[in-house]
């Protein structure tokens, strides 16, 4: 497998080999975890990062690549994970050590591989449904499932699936999350593109739960992100900012478990390259996104 350096987009096995390499390099901090599995039998692999052996009830769950073609998300998740381990910046070290982290860089592994081998613009899972393939894994979670902004047509890119958690990848990953939900304070979901920081929910334009808190912190995170290279993000409720969409993973976490800190990123760009973002933008996108992470997770330092 190729050397890992965030100068290219990597195949699933290269990402997993890199996860193995950080487990080997940081054995007291990084633990391998299997978050689930896919229809075609691939594992959803991730890591747990913790600088403590205590049970602290401040776990952050980070998920990337739920949409296959959004390659920048897999890359940015490993970029941030790498910086949490290696950066000597005091602000990054403080958040790295305060929280326990789970990173799952590729939660739709069948779709991700298919987007590399066969169809660069593939979005969904690869479960066969008649003559079409795949459900939208971000319409398939069991909170207000199929109540708007999703399709019942298996050939649609937003097919909700025949029932909630019909997809092996979403059902197994949701079970993993359920197992850690009582200690988890944050759910971060990475998508692309459009440069948005989205706050629950997707079913309504009303601002529910702790929207005000998330909007206030999110606006400051977006300002920090912009201060690096000038990249401008819009922060707001999903349905009001983009469109109604139900069955999303983050909405399920907040709606089911009340997870406090919940953001969906739509990373670069705004459509010039869209999903096919040049690889020379991986590192700057990773840097600016990490800047926003620092603001979000500094906010709750010492308060959880
Ligand atoms: O439509 C989506 O799933 C996301 N946009 S994308 O262009 N990456 O497909 C938006 C996700 C909205 N999130 C939730 N409803 N939780
Ligand atoms: Zn997406």
Short mmCIF file of C-alpha atoms and ligand atoms in Angstrom, two decimals:
data_model
loop_
_atom_site.label_atom_id
_atom_site.label_comp_id
_atom_site.label_asym_id
_atom_site.label_seq_id
_atom_site.Cartn_x
_atom_site.Cartn_y
_atom_site.Cartn_z
CA UNK A 1 0.00 0.00 0.00
CA UNK A 2 1.06 3.56 -0.69
CA UNK A 3 2.71 5.79 1.90
CA UNK A 4 0.14 7.82 3.77
CA UNK A 5 0.62 11.57 3.52
CA UNK A 6 -2.72 13.26 2.71
CA UNK A 7 -1.47 14.08 -0.80
CA UNK A 8 -3.80 11.54 -2.42
CA UNK A 9 -7.12 9.83 -1.82
CA UNK A 10 -6.55 6.30 -0.59
CA UNK A 11 -8.32 2.99 -1.02
CA UNK A 12 -10.09 1.34 1.92
CA UNK A 13 -7.27 -1.12 2.62
CA UNK A 14 -4.72 1.70 2.68
CA UNK A 15 -6.82 3.59 5.24
CA UNK A 16 -7.17 0.44 7.34
CA UNK A 17 -3.43 -0.29 7.10
CA UNK A 18 -2.79 3.26 8.33
CA UNK A 19 -5.14 2.68 11.28
CA UNK A 20 -3.09 -0.44 12.09
CA UNK A 21 0.08 1.65 11.91
CA UNK A 22 -1.10 4.19 14.49
CA UNK A 23 -2.27 1.38 16.78
CA UNK A 24 1.25 -0.02 16.59
CA UNK A 25 2.89 3.38 17.10
CA UNK A 26 0.67 4.58 19.98
CA UNK A 27 -0.28 1.32 21.74
CA UNK A 28 -1.19 3.01 25.02
CA UNK A 29 -3.47 5.56 23.34
CA UNK A 30 -4.96 4.04 20.18
CA UNK A 31 -7.11 0.89 20.22
CA UNK A 32 -8.55 -0.77 17.09
CA UNK A 33 -12.33 -1.07 17.01
CA UNK A 34 -14.77 -2.68 14.61
CA UNK A 35 -17.89 -0.52 14.40
CA UNK A 36 -19.82 -2.85 12.14
CA UNK A 37 -19.86 -4.52 8.74
CA UNK A 38 -21.26 -4.05 5.25
CA UNK A 39 -23.50 -5.97 2.85
CA UNK A 40 -20.48 -7.23 0.88
CA UNK A 41 -18.79 -8.36 4.09
CA UNK A 42 -16.29 -5.59 4.69
CA UNK A 43 -15.58 -4.36 8.20
CA UNK A 44 -16.31 -0.82 9.33
CA UNK A 45 -13.04 -0.27 11.11
CA UNK A 46 -12.07 2.58 13.37
CA UNK A 47 -9.98 3.49 16.36
CA UNK A 48 -10.56 4.64 19.90
CA UNK A 49 -8.15 7.34 21.08
CA UNK A 50 -7.86 7.92 24.80
CA UNK A 51 -5.13 9.36 27.00
CA UNK A 52 -6.89 8.08 30.13
CA UNK A 53 -7.84 4.73 31.57
CA UNK A 54 -10.69 6.26 33.58
CA UNK A 55 -14.34 6.18 32.51
CA UNK A 56 -14.96 9.87 31.90
CA UNK A 57 -18.28 10.04 30.05
CA UNK A 58 -17.00 12.48 27.46
CA UNK A 59 -16.65 10.45 24.30
CA UNK A 60 -16.68 12.03 20.83
CA UNK A 61 -17.89 9.91 17.90
CA UNK A 62 -16.63 10.91 14.44
CA UNK A 63 -18.02 9.31 11.30
CA UNK A 64 -16.89 9.96 7.70
CA UNK A 65 -17.61 8.55 4.27
CA UNK A 66 -21.25 7.61 4.80
CA UNK A 67 -21.69 8.87 1.22
CA UNK A 68 -19.26 6.99 -0.97
CA UNK A 69 -18.21 9.73 -3.39
CA UNK A 70 -17.43 12.32 -0.70
CA UNK A 71 -13.76 11.34 -0.59
CA UNK A 72 -12.57 14.50 1.13
CA UNK A 73 -14.43 13.35 4.27
CA UNK A 74 -12.49 10.11 4.70
CA UNK A 75 -9.25 12.06 4.18
CA UNK A 76 -10.12 14.91 6.58
CA UNK A 77 -11.15 12.48 9.31
CA UNK A 78 -7.77 10.74 9.21
CA UNK A 79 -6.00 14.13 8.98
CA UNK A 80 -7.67 15.30 12.21
CA UNK A 81 -7.07 11.94 13.91
CA UNK A 82 -3.38 12.14 13.00
CA UNK A 83 -3.09 15.70 14.37
CA UNK A 84 -4.78 14.75 17.64
CA UNK A 85 -2.02 12.16 18.07
CA UNK A 86 0.99 14.14 16.84
CA UNK A 87 0.40 17.89 17.09
CA UNK A 88 2.44 19.80 19.66
CA UNK A 89 -0.01 22.74 19.62
CA UNK A 90 -1.22 23.20 23.20
CA UNK A 91 -4.86 23.76 22.21
CA UNK A 92 -4.92 20.58 20.12
CA UNK A 93 -3.18 18.61 22.86
CA UNK A 94 -5.73 19.84 25.41
CA UNK A 95 -8.76 18.62 23.45
CA UNK A 96 -7.01 15.41 22.39
CA UNK A 97 -6.42 14.51 26.02
CA UNK A 98 -9.66 15.74 27.57
CA UNK A 99 -11.97 13.57 25.44
CA UNK A 100 -12.12 9.92 24.45
CA UNK A 101 -12.46 9.71 20.68
CA UNK A 102 -13.86 7.22 18.21
CA UNK A 103 -12.96 7.76 14.55
CA UNK A 104 -14.60 5.75 11.76
CA UNK A 105 -13.09 7.09 8.52
CA UNK A 106 -15.15 4.98 6.08
CA UNK A 107 -18.59 3.92 7.31
CA UNK A 108 -19.85 2.93 3.82
CA UNK A 109 -16.96 0.68 2.76
CA UNK A 110 -18.76 -1.11 -0.12
CA UNK A 111 -19.82 2.18 -1.66
CA UNK A 112 -16.39 3.72 -1.12
CA UNK A 113 -14.63 0.89 -2.94
CA UNK A 114 -17.23 0.95 -5.74
CA UNK A 115 -16.59 4.70 -6.16
CA UNK A 116 -12.90 3.88 -6.66
CA UNK A 117 -13.27 0.87 -8.97
CA UNK A 118 -16.39 1.49 -11.04
CA UNK A 119 -18.34 4.71 -10.58
CA UNK A 120 -16.68 7.80 -9.08
CA UNK A 121 -20.10 9.36 -8.43
CA UNK A 122 -21.54 6.48 -6.38
CA UNK A 123 -23.28 7.65 -3.18
CA UNK A 124 -25.26 4.79 -1.62
CA UNK A 125 -24.61 1.36 -0.16
CA UNK A 126 -24.41 -1.63 -2.55
CA UNK A 127 -27.30 -3.79 -1.31
CA UNK A 128 -29.27 -5.09 -4.34
CA UNK A 129 -32.90 -3.95 -4.60
CA UNK A 130 -34.34 -5.52 -7.74
CA UNK A 131 -32.48 -4.09 -10.71
CA UNK A 132 -31.06 -1.16 -8.72
CA UNK A 133 -28.46 -1.07 -6.00
CA UNK A 134 -28.14 0.57 -2.65
CA UNK A 135 -30.04 2.62 -0.12
CA UNK A 136 -28.92 6.08 0.94
CA UNK A 137 -27.18 5.34 4.24
CA UNK A 138 -27.98 8.88 5.39
CA UNK A 139 -31.73 8.29 4.92
CA UNK A 140 -31.77 4.86 6.56
CA UNK A 141 -31.44 5.58 10.31
CA UNK A 142 -34.41 4.98 12.53
CA UNK A 143 -35.35 8.48 13.69
CA UNK A 144 -38.35 9.93 11.79
CA UNK A 145 -37.35 7.50 9.01
CA UNK A 146 -38.86 8.20 5.57
CA UNK A 147 -40.96 11.16 6.73
CA UNK A 148 -39.60 13.67 4.19
CA UNK A 149 -36.72 14.36 1.84
CA UNK A 150 -36.22 10.67 1.09
CA UNK A 151 -37.38 8.40 -1.74
CA UNK A 152 -39.19 5.06 -1.80
CA UNK A 153 -37.71 4.31 -5.25
CA UNK A 154 -34.75 1.90 -5.01
CA UNK A 155 -33.22 3.53 -8.08
CA UNK A 156 -33.14 6.96 -6.41
CA UNK A 157 -29.95 8.32 -4.84
CA UNK A 158 -31.98 9.19 -1.73
CA UNK A 159 -33.72 5.80 -1.38
CA UNK A 160 -34.52 5.42 2.32
CA UNK A 161 -34.35 1.62 2.14
CA UNK A 162 -37.30 -0.76 2.61
CA UNK A 163 -37.27 -0.15 6.37
CA UNK A 164 -35.18 1.67 8.96
CA UNK A 165 -31.73 0.12 9.34
CA UNK A 166 -32.28 -2.16 6.34
CA UNK A 167 -28.61 -1.62 5.52
CA UNK A 168 -26.12 -3.83 7.31
CA UNK A 169 -23.70 -0.90 7.62
CA UNK A 170 -26.17 1.46 9.33
CA UNK A 171 -27.72 -1.21 11.51
CA UNK A 172 -24.40 -2.55 12.79
CA UNK A 173 -22.88 0.93 13.30
CA UNK A 174 -26.01 2.08 15.14
CA UNK A 175 -25.70 -0.92 17.46
CA UNK A 176 -22.09 0.00 18.13
CA UNK A 177 -23.10 3.59 18.91
CA UNK A 178 -25.89 2.41 21.20
CA UNK A 179 -23.29 0.52 23.21
CA UNK A 180 -21.27 3.70 23.88
CA UNK A 181 -24.18 6.17 23.86
CA UNK A 182 -24.37 6.70 27.62
CA UNK A 183 -20.78 7.98 27.68
CA UNK A 184 -20.93 9.90 24.39
CA UNK A 185 -21.28 13.70 24.31
CA UNK A 186 -20.65 14.44 20.62
CA UNK A 187 -21.60 13.06 17.21
CA UNK A 188 -19.75 14.53 14.21
CA UNK A 189 -20.73 13.47 10.68
CA UNK A 190 -18.58 14.47 7.70
CA UNK A 191 -20.08 15.07 4.26
CA UNK A 192 -19.19 17.13 1.22
CA UNK A 193 -19.69 19.47 -0.47
CA UNK A 194 -21.06 23.04 0.10
CA UNK A 195 -19.14 24.45 3.11
CA UNK A 196 -21.87 24.17 5.70
CA UNK A 197 -21.96 23.39 9.39
CA UNK A 198 -25.36 21.80 9.94
CA UNK A 199 -27.33 21.47 13.17
CA UNK A 200 -30.27 19.07 13.82
CA UNK A 201 -32.82 18.43 12.65
CA UNK A 202 -33.48 17.55 9.03
CA UNK A 203 -37.23 16.99 9.41
CA UNK A 204 -38.16 20.52 10.46
CA UNK A 205 -37.02 24.11 10.02
CA UNK A 206 -37.82 24.67 13.71
CA UNK A 207 -34.82 25.05 15.96
CA UNK A 208 -35.20 22.32 18.58
CA UNK A 209 -33.32 21.00 21.61
CA UNK A 210 -30.02 22.87 22.16
CA UNK A 211 -29.97 24.51 18.72
CA UNK A 212 -29.10 27.92 20.22
CA UNK A 213 -26.01 26.55 21.95
CA UNK A 214 -24.87 24.70 18.83
CA UNK A 215 -25.46 27.72 16.61
CA UNK A 216 -23.47 30.01 18.91
CA UNK A 217 -20.51 27.60 19.14
CA UNK A 218 -20.83 26.74 15.45
CA UNK A 219 -20.62 30.38 14.39
CA UNK A 220 -17.37 30.76 16.35
CA UNK A 221 -16.05 27.52 14.88
CA UNK A 222 -16.84 28.77 11.37
CA UNK A 223 -15.05 32.05 12.11
CA UNK A 224 -11.95 30.14 13.21
CA UNK A 225 -12.16 27.98 10.08
CA UNK A 226 -12.40 31.08 7.86
CA UNK A 227 -9.46 32.76 9.57
CA UNK A 228 -7.05 30.10 8.22
CA UNK A 229 -7.58 30.43 4.42
CA UNK A 230 -10.76 32.49 4.08
CA UNK A 231 -13.05 29.50 3.47
CA UNK A 232 -16.59 30.62 4.30
CA UNK A 233 -19.11 28.30 5.96
CA UNK A 234 -22.81 28.83 6.60
CA UNK A 235 -24.04 27.55 9.99
CA UNK A 236 -27.64 26.51 10.58
CA UNK A 237 -30.48 24.03 10.87
CA UNK A 238 -30.40 21.36 8.16
CA UNK A 239 -33.92 21.79 6.81
CA UNK A 240 -33.69 25.59 6.80
CA UNK A 241 -30.17 25.72 5.32
CA UNK A 242 -30.37 23.04 2.61
CA UNK A 243 -33.49 20.87 2.44
CA UNK A 244 -35.68 18.55 4.44
CA UNK A 245 -33.90 15.20 4.88
CA UNK A 246 -34.89 12.42 7.28
CA UNK A 247 -33.15 9.24 8.40
CA UNK A 248 -29.77 10.91 8.89
CA UNK A 249 -27.23 9.47 11.32
CA UNK A 250 -26.69 12.61 13.41
CA UNK A 251 -30.43 13.21 13.80
CA UNK A 252 -30.79 9.64 15.05
CA UNK A 253 -28.07 10.19 17.67
CA UNK A 254 -29.65 13.39 18.98
CA UNK A 255 -33.25 12.24 18.63
CA UNK A 256 -32.65 8.85 20.24
CA UNK A 257 -29.97 9.55 22.84
CA UNK A 258 -29.98 13.33 23.22
CA UNK A 259 -26.30 13.59 22.28
CA UNK A 260 -25.41 17.19 23.14
CA UNK A 261 -22.78 18.25 20.59
CA UNK A 262 -24.02 17.28 17.12
CA UNK A 263 -22.73 18.71 13.84
CA UNK A 264 -22.78 17.60 10.22
CA UNK A 265 -20.02 19.18 8.16
CA UNK A 266 -20.40 19.70 4.45
CA UNK A 267 -16.73 20.20 3.59
CA UNK A 268 -15.19 22.00 0.58
CA UNK A 269 -15.89 23.20 -1.96
CA UNK A 270 -18.93 25.16 -3.19
CA UNK A 271 -19.23 23.33 -6.51
CA UNK A 272 -16.23 24.26 -8.62
CA UNK A 273 -14.93 20.71 -8.23
CA UNK A 274 -17.72 19.39 -6.03
CA UNK A 275 -17.21 15.77 -4.96
CA UNK A 276 -14.06 15.52 -7.13
CA UNK A 277 -12.05 17.91 -4.99
CA UNK A 278 -8.37 17.90 -6.07
CA UNK A 279 -6.13 16.02 -3.66
CA UNK A 280 -3.95 19.09 -3.12
CA UNK A 281 -6.87 20.51 -1.13
CA UNK A 282 -6.86 17.66 1.43
CA UNK A 283 -4.28 19.21 3.76
CA UNK A 284 -5.69 22.76 3.73
CA UNK A 285 -9.21 21.39 4.19
CA UNK A 286 -7.93 19.28 7.07
CA UNK A 287 -6.17 22.26 8.67
CA UNK A 288 -9.14 24.60 8.55
CA UNK A 289 -11.54 21.89 9.71
CA UNK A 290 -9.27 21.11 12.65
CA UNK A 291 -9.31 24.83 13.54
CA UNK A 292 -13.10 24.60 13.82
CA UNK A 293 -12.83 21.39 15.87
CA UNK A 294 -10.57 23.14 18.37
CA UNK A 295 -13.19 25.86 18.94
CA UNK A 296 -16.03 23.37 19.30
CA UNK A 297 -14.24 21.06 21.70
CA UNK A 298 -12.48 23.80 23.69
CA UNK A 299 -15.91 25.19 24.49
CA UNK A 300 -16.74 22.21 26.68
CA UNK A 301 -13.27 21.66 28.21
CA UNK A 302 -13.59 21.20 31.95
CA UNK A 303 -17.39 21.42 31.75
CA UNK A 304 -18.24 17.78 31.03
O1 LIG B 1 -28.37 14.91 1.91
C1 LIG B 1 -27.53 14.55 2.74
O2 LIG B 1 -27.55 13.44 3.28
C2 LIG B 1 -26.45 15.54 3.17
N1 LIG B 1 -25.99 16.31 2.07
S1 LIG B 1 -25.08 15.55 0.90
O3 LIG B 1 -24.92 16.49 -0.20
N2 LIG B 1 -23.64 15.26 1.48
O4 LIG B 1 -25.73 14.33 0.54
C3 LIG B 1 -27.03 16.42 4.26
C4 LIG B 1 -27.18 15.69 5.55
C5 LIG B 1 -28.25 16.22 6.44
N3 LIG B 1 -28.13 15.55 7.69
C6 LIG B 1 -29.15 15.01 8.38
N4 LIG B 1 -30.38 15.02 7.95
N5 LIG B 1 -28.84 14.51 9.54
ZN1 LIG B 2 -23.14 13.35 1.96
#
